[in-house]
Tab-separated table of C-alpha atoms and ligand atoms in Angstrom:
chain	number	residue	atom	x	y	z
A	28	MET	CA	137.183	25.483	125.144
A	29	SER	CA	137.393	26.415	121.486
A	30	LEU	CA	140.480	28.362	120.501
A	31	LEU	CA	140.503	30.647	117.470
A	32	THR	CA	143.854	31.559	115.997
A	33	VAL	CA	144.320	34.137	113.267
A	34	GLY	CA	147.698	34.725	111.653
A	35	THR	CA	149.808	33.867	108.651
A	36	VAL	CA	150.209	30.512	106.907
A	37	ALA	CA	153.304	31.092	104.882
A	38	PHE	CA	156.494	30.166	103.127
A	39	ASP	CA	159.779	31.172	104.740
A	40	SER	CA	163.350	31.266	103.453
A	41	LEU	CA	165.856	31.289	106.277
A	42	GLU	CA	169.552	31.804	106.694
A	43	THR	CA	171.060	30.662	109.986
A	44	PRO	CA	174.585	29.814	111.145
A	45	HIS	CA	173.435	26.144	110.837
A	46	GLY	CA	172.453	26.392	107.192
A	47	ASN	CA	169.849	27.794	104.876
A	48	VAL	CA	166.410	26.572	103.858
A	49	ASP	CA	164.304	27.850	101.013
A	50	MET	CA	160.504	28.092	100.863
A	51	VAL	CA	159.765	25.969	103.908
A	52	VAL	CA	156.389	26.091	105.632
A	53	GLY	CA	156.003	28.808	108.259
A	54	GLY	CA	153.540	31.459	109.362
A	55	SER	CA	152.318	32.575	112.762
A	56	SER	CA	148.986	30.719	112.866
A	57	GLN	CA	150.523	27.567	111.442
A	58	TYR	CA	153.003	27.489	114.325
A	59	SER	CA	150.529	28.516	117.038
A	60	SER	CA	148.001	25.902	115.869
A	61	TYR	CA	150.527	23.090	116.173
A	62	ALA	CA	151.614	24.263	119.621
A	63	ALA	CA	148.013	24.608	120.867
A	64	SER	CA	146.988	21.249	119.385
A	65	TYR	CA	148.790	19.395	122.169
A	66	PHE	CA	146.356	20.923	124.703
A	67	THR	CA	143.032	21.262	122.875
A	68	LYS	CA	141.509	19.597	119.826
A	69	ASP	CA	139.070	22.422	119.164
A	70	ILE	CA	141.149	24.901	117.149
A	71	ASN	CA	139.693	27.278	114.568
A	72	LEU	CA	142.270	28.682	112.175
A	73	VAL	CA	141.696	31.923	110.249
A	74	SER	CA	144.141	32.770	107.497
A	75	ILE	CA	144.698	32.970	103.764
A	76	ILE	CA	146.953	31.101	101.334
A	77	GLY	CA	147.504	30.901	97.606
A	78	ASP	CA	147.009	27.652	95.727
A	79	ASP	CA	150.778	27.168	95.879
A	80	PHE	CA	150.510	25.787	99.440
A	81	PRO	CA	151.029	21.998	99.728
A	82	GLN	CA	147.860	19.981	100.426
A	83	SER	CA	149.864	17.498	102.521
A	84	GLU	CA	150.698	20.307	104.977
A	85	LEU	CA	147.021	21.212	105.280
A	86	ASP	CA	146.152	17.563	105.879
A	87	ASP	CA	148.749	17.418	108.673
A	88	LEU	CA	147.121	20.414	110.380
A	89	SER	CA	143.619	18.884	110.034
A	90	ASN	CA	144.873	15.648	111.523
A	91	LYS	CA	145.912	17.595	114.623
A	92	GLY	CA	142.304	18.732	115.128
A	93	VAL	CA	142.735	22.131	113.492
A	94	SER	CA	139.641	23.316	111.602
A	95	LEU	CA	140.575	24.893	108.266
A	96	GLU	CA	137.069	26.142	107.489
A	97	GLY	CA	138.351	29.701	108.019
A	98	LEU	CA	141.415	29.247	105.810
A	99	LYS	CA	140.785	30.925	102.485
A	100	THR	CA	142.602	29.688	99.384
A	101	VAL	CA	142.991	32.153	96.513
A	102	ALA	CA	143.120	30.446	93.122
A	103	GLY	CA	146.176	31.608	91.206
A	104	GLY	CA	147.445	33.527	94.280
A	105	LYS	CA	150.743	33.295	96.116
A	106	SER	CA	151.008	32.655	99.852
A	107	PHE	CA	152.627	35.139	102.269
A	108	PHE	CA	156.413	34.939	102.014
A	109	TRP	CA	158.995	35.985	104.600
A	110	ALA	CA	162.769	35.711	104.389
A	111	GLY	CA	165.053	36.303	107.345
A	112	ARG	CA	168.663	35.960	108.403
A	113	TYR	CA	169.736	35.100	111.953
A	114	LEU	CA	172.936	36.529	113.340
A	115	GLU	CA	175.631	34.441	115.015
A	116	ASN	CA	173.914	34.758	118.438
A	117	MET	CA	170.785	33.045	116.989
A	118	ILE	CA	168.549	35.657	118.635
A	119	ASP	CA	168.812	38.788	116.533
A	120	ARG	CA	167.452	38.548	113.027
A	121	VAL	CA	167.035	40.781	110.050
A	122	THR	CA	164.074	40.602	107.740
A	123	LEU	CA	165.248	40.280	104.138
A	124	THR	CA	161.841	40.139	102.446
A	125	THR	CA	158.193	40.433	103.449
A	126	ASP	CA	155.883	39.713	100.495
A	127	LEU	CA	152.284	40.021	101.652
A	128	ASN	CA	150.961	38.443	98.414
A	129	VAL	CA	147.391	37.180	99.066
A	130	LEU	CA	147.504	38.642	102.586
A	131	GLY	CA	147.373	42.116	101.042
A	132	GLU	CA	143.753	41.557	99.986
A	133	PHE	CA	142.570	39.462	102.933
A	134	ASP	CA	139.244	40.454	104.444
A	135	PRO	CA	138.415	37.510	106.707
A	136	ILE	CA	134.842	36.248	106.983
A	137	LEU	CA	134.450	34.124	110.104
A	138	PRO	CA	132.499	30.898	109.559
A	139	ASP	CA	129.440	30.761	111.879
A	140	SER	CA	130.993	27.837	113.730
A	141	TYR	CA	133.909	30.079	114.802
A	142	LYS	CA	131.879	33.008	116.128
A	143	ASN	CA	131.511	31.723	119.689
A	144	SER	CA	135.178	30.783	120.121
A	145	GLU	CA	136.174	31.269	123.756
A	146	TYR	CA	139.913	31.818	123.524
A	147	ILE	CA	141.263	34.094	120.820
A	148	LEU	CA	144.841	34.328	119.612
A	149	LEU	CA	145.300	37.388	117.430
A	150	GLY	CA	148.591	36.164	115.999
A	151	ASN	CA	151.193	38.263	114.298
A	152	LEU	CA	149.392	39.773	111.296
A	153	THR	CA	148.068	43.107	110.041
A	154	PRO	CA	146.181	44.866	112.875
A	155	ASP	CA	143.236	45.518	110.497
A	156	ILE	CA	142.616	41.796	110.232
A	157	GLN	CA	143.018	41.295	113.989
A	158	ILE	CA	140.350	43.989	114.567
A	159	SER	CA	138.024	42.590	111.900
A	160	VAL	CA	138.087	39.139	113.531
A	161	MET	CA	137.243	40.610	116.946
A	162	LYS	CA	134.275	42.522	115.476
A	163	GLN	CA	132.782	39.354	113.987
A	164	LEU	CA	132.659	37.406	117.260
A	165	SER	CA	129.101	36.999	118.506
A	166	SER	CA	129.905	36.409	122.176
A	167	LYS	CA	132.495	37.870	124.541
A	168	PRO	CA	135.528	35.581	124.623
A	169	LYS	CA	137.092	34.403	127.892
A	170	LEU	CA	140.576	35.592	126.957
A	171	VAL	CA	142.089	37.449	124.004
A	172	VAL	CA	145.852	37.271	123.426
A	173	LEU	CA	147.491	39.549	120.863
A	174	ASP	CA	150.921	38.941	119.394
A	175	THR	CA	152.653	41.381	117.091
A	176	MET	CA	156.098	42.356	115.845
A	177	ASN	CA	158.282	45.358	114.967
A	178	PHE	CA	157.050	45.299	111.327
A	179	TRP	CA	153.518	46.328	112.428
A	180	ILE	CA	154.727	48.738	115.130
A	181	ASP	CA	156.677	50.528	112.380
A	182	SER	CA	154.145	50.385	109.580
A	183	ALA	CA	150.703	50.488	111.282
A	184	TYR	CA	151.171	52.028	114.749
A	185	ASP	CA	147.728	53.657	115.125
A	186	LYS	CA	145.813	50.627	113.892
A	187	LEU	CA	147.903	48.446	116.159
A	188	LEU	CA	146.902	50.577	119.166
A	189	GLU	CA	143.242	49.990	118.202
A	190	ALA	CA	143.860	46.245	118.103
A	191	ILE	CA	145.770	46.267	121.398
A	192	LYS	CA	142.787	47.971	123.062
A	193	LEU	CA	140.725	44.853	122.292
A	194	CYS	CA	143.042	42.325	123.927
A	195	ASP	CA	143.512	41.081	127.492
A	196	VAL	CA	147.072	39.801	127.105
A	197	LEU	CA	149.736	41.356	124.887
A	198	THR	CA	152.820	39.269	124.030
A	199	ILE	CA	155.839	41.008	122.525
A	200	ASN	CA	159.601	40.822	122.824
A	201	ASP	CA	161.657	43.227	124.902
A	202	GLU	CA	162.755	45.401	121.962
A	203	GLU	CA	159.180	45.656	120.704
A	204	ALA	CA	157.964	46.614	124.215
A	205	ARG	CA	160.501	49.453	124.164
A	206	MET	CA	159.495	50.505	120.632
A	207	LEU	CA	155.798	50.448	121.460
A	208	SER	CA	156.071	52.358	124.736
A	209	GLY	CA	159.069	54.609	124.120
A	210	GLU	CA	160.427	53.476	127.528
A	211	HIS	CA	163.715	51.648	128.040
A	212	SER	CA	162.901	50.189	131.461
A	213	LEU	CA	160.638	47.185	130.986
A	214	VAL	CA	158.790	48.034	134.202
A	215	LYS	CA	157.977	51.518	132.862
A	216	ALA	CA	157.162	50.011	129.449
A	217	ALA	CA	154.678	47.654	131.139
A	218	ALA	CA	152.982	50.565	132.940
A	219	LYS	CA	152.609	52.470	129.632
A	220	ILE	CA	151.283	49.399	127.835
A	221	PHE	CA	148.628	48.841	130.535
A	222	GLU	CA	147.355	52.356	129.713
A	223	MET	CA	146.795	51.099	126.141
A	224	GLY	CA	144.204	48.550	127.342
A	225	PRO	CA	145.558	45.077	128.155
A	226	GLN	CA	145.442	43.740	131.722
A	227	TYR	CA	148.379	41.390	131.221
A	228	LEU	CA	151.664	41.751	129.411
A	229	ILE	CA	154.125	39.028	128.472
A	230	ILE	CA	157.571	40.230	127.474
A	231	LYS	CA	159.608	37.552	125.678
A	232	LYS	CA	163.346	37.727	126.105
A	233	GLY	CA	164.434	34.881	123.829
A	234	GLU	CA	166.972	32.603	125.480
A	235	HIS	CA	166.602	34.718	128.651
A	236	GLY	CA	163.022	33.598	129.243
A	237	SER	CA	159.922	35.740	129.645
A	238	LEU	CA	158.178	38.053	132.094
A	239	LEU	CA	154.463	38.050	132.894
A	240	PHE	CA	153.103	41.312	134.320
A	241	ASP	CA	149.778	42.421	135.629
A	242	ARG	CA	149.376	45.761	137.388
A	243	ASN	CA	150.459	44.311	140.749
A	244	ASN	CA	152.584	41.251	140.043
A	245	VAL	CA	155.541	40.083	137.979
A	246	PHE	CA	156.470	36.463	137.268
A	247	PHE	CA	159.655	35.334	135.548
A	248	ALA	CA	159.868	32.121	133.516
A	249	PRO	CA	163.305	31.007	132.347
A	250	ALA	CA	163.988	29.544	128.912
A	251	LEU	CA	165.372	26.041	128.914
A	252	PRO	CA	169.111	25.957	128.206
A	253	LEU	CA	169.199	23.909	124.969
A	254	GLU	CA	172.081	22.075	123.330
A	255	ASN	CA	170.813	22.520	119.788
A	256	VAL	CA	169.137	25.664	118.555
A	257	ILE	CA	168.873	25.222	114.808
A	258	ASP	CA	166.209	27.763	113.797
A	259	PRO	CA	164.438	30.199	116.177
A	260	THR	CA	161.626	30.908	113.676
A	261	GLY	CA	158.216	30.297	115.187
A	262	ALA	CA	159.376	30.398	118.817
A	263	GLY	CA	157.133	33.372	119.610
A	264	ASP	CA	154.126	31.799	117.888
A	265	CYS	CA	154.606	28.420	119.549
A	266	PHE	CA	154.976	30.201	122.871
A	267	ALA	CA	151.662	31.994	122.323
A	268	GLY	CA	149.922	28.831	121.039
A	269	GLY	CA	151.180	26.741	123.956
A	270	PHE	CA	150.243	29.490	126.434
A	271	LEU	CA	146.671	29.893	125.198
A	272	GLY	CA	146.228	26.175	124.470
A	273	TYR	CA	147.046	25.429	128.105
A	274	ILE	CA	144.605	28.102	129.323
A	275	ALA	CA	141.893	26.708	127.035
A	276	MET	CA	142.530	23.183	128.356
A	277	THR	CA	142.326	24.274	132.008
A	278	GLY	CA	139.627	26.946	131.571
A	279	ASP	CA	141.380	29.065	134.217
A	280	THR	CA	142.418	32.663	133.419
A	281	SER	CA	143.814	33.541	136.861
A	282	PHE	CA	147.333	35.005	137.195
A	283	GLU	CA	148.407	31.819	139.028
A	284	ASN	CA	147.342	29.659	136.091
A	285	MET	CA	148.937	32.053	133.611
A	286	LYS	CA	152.249	31.232	135.311
A	287	ARG	CA	151.721	27.551	134.467
A	288	ALA	CA	150.599	28.513	130.971
A	289	ILE	CA	153.799	30.510	130.403
A	290	ILE	CA	155.862	27.448	131.300
A	291	HIS	CA	153.861	25.354	128.811
A	292	GLY	CA	154.339	28.062	126.170
A	293	SER	CA	158.079	28.053	126.844
A	294	VAL	CA	158.129	24.268	126.486
A	295	MET	CA	156.523	24.465	123.050
A	296	ALA	CA	158.965	27.204	121.997
A	297	SER	CA	161.871	25.060	123.170
A	298	PHE	CA	160.849	22.293	120.764
A	299	VAL	CA	160.274	24.333	117.626
A	300	VAL	CA	163.766	25.858	117.682
A	301	GLU	CA	165.414	22.427	117.600
A	302	ASP	CA	164.855	22.085	113.856
A	303	PHE	CA	163.824	24.119	110.808
A	304	SER	CA	160.210	24.927	109.970
A	305	ASN	CA	157.588	22.727	111.658
A	306	TYR	CA	159.690	19.543	111.509
A	307	ARG	CA	159.990	19.179	115.296
A	308	ILE	CA	156.723	20.707	116.481
A	309	LYS	CA	154.581	18.520	114.219
A	310	SER	CA	154.972	15.201	115.934
A	311	LEU	CA	155.702	15.509	119.636
A	312	THR	CA	154.547	12.955	122.175
A	313	LYS	CA	152.825	13.681	125.494
A	314	GLU	CA	155.824	12.078	127.229
A	315	GLU	CA	158.298	14.451	125.538
A	316	ILE	CA	156.186	17.443	126.555
A	317	ASN	CA	155.702	16.280	130.148
A	318	SER	CA	159.365	15.515	130.635
A	319	ARG	CA	160.301	18.985	129.394
A	320	VAL	CA	157.753	20.600	131.743
A	321	GLU	CA	159.465	18.652	134.528
A	322	ARG	CA	162.862	20.023	133.454
A	323	PHE	CA	161.445	23.544	133.705
A	324	VAL	CA	160.155	22.897	137.202
A	325	ASN	CA	163.560	21.584	138.281
A	326	LEU	CA	165.373	24.505	136.683
A	327	THR	CA	164.167	26.955	139.299
A	328	LYS	CA	163.329	24.706	142.265
A	329	PHE	CA	165.397	25.378	145.364
A	330	SER	CA	164.968	25.290	149.096
A	331	LEU	CA	165.908	27.832	151.739
B	18	AMP	P1	158.278	34.202	115.147
B	18	AMP	O1	159.647	33.628	114.928
B	18	AMP	O2	157.510	33.505	116.216
B	18	AMP	O3	158.281	35.674	115.282
B	18	AMP	O4	157.416	33.899	113.842
B	18	AMP	C1	157.977	33.771	112.582
B	18	AMP	C2	156.883	33.489	111.576
B	18	AMP	O5	156.104	34.669	111.386
B	18	AMP	C3	157.459	33.108	110.240
B	18	AMP	O6	157.107	31.771	109.927
B	18	AMP	C4	156.872	34.099	109.228
B	18	AMP	O7	156.253	33.487	108.128
B	18	AMP	C5	155.867	34.893	110.011
B	18	AMP	N1	156.021	36.334	109.793
B	18	AMP	C6	157.153	37.028	109.527
B	18	AMP	N2	156.912	38.335	109.378
B	18	AMP	C7	155.568	38.492	109.576
B	18	AMP	C8	154.679	39.619	109.562
B	18	AMP	N3	155.112	40.861	109.322
B	18	AMP	N4	153.382	39.380	109.833
B	18	AMP	C9	152.931	38.146	110.075
B	18	AMP	N5	153.703	37.043	110.096
B	18	AMP	C10	155.014	37.203	109.848
């Protein structure tokens, strides 16, 4: 049930209506690893950092069962840096800066111990790297999930289509689904995206929950109404990490189990947004997670 996650390990500077933080730890594979670590202890991380990244943060990831053998450190290099500003509604955001830094020269070499990973999360990252990781696997994985964002749809559309062809499940937000497909209706967007290769599509709609499609079925998962949303950064990555972590734990890739996995992904997303950076997602208890899953179940339970 090994889970490989490739993505960024980064510094973020964030402006939100609740305050600003500068150079806090972020990055897609950092977030997804934490979220997945509550479901499986066999996580293989692939990424790159400069030697400016704090060792204590790496130790925290290792202590969660995350293998860092595939995390390359470039001496004298700077880690990926992203700065963003959230609007008053805490959903829409503008990117202020994307500095690829060491990511610009990253050509990942998978350690041998990663090559038979069964569950693959191609986290938000350049499509070239997502493709390169897939090519180095020595056995066919049980499920490949690909996450991406508007930045790559804009700047690397053709390469992204190549990467999407290699995945089973694509996760994107509603605006990105429209951008990628050129269709406004999400149902039509889903049909177009299935022609690109994936068998499953998850469309994230922020505080309005998410939709899981296959060619014949649609399932809707709500987002938990939360009192305190402090920083939405990492919600998509924690969703993806929780989703795939749950599938890896259960070993079941059926549509029925994907419904349960989506709820677990939503639970992990609901935690990360309650504080900046990884402060909340780092040290959750099983009880906190289970009680939030229960709240999700009750949110939509009714009788006729
Ligand atoms: P999310 O809020 O789930 O979309 O993820 C936000 C995280 O993704 C931040 O911690 C950033 O460091 C990272 N990030 C931002 N832009 C990119 C990008 N273009 N490629 C990869 N990771 C990014």
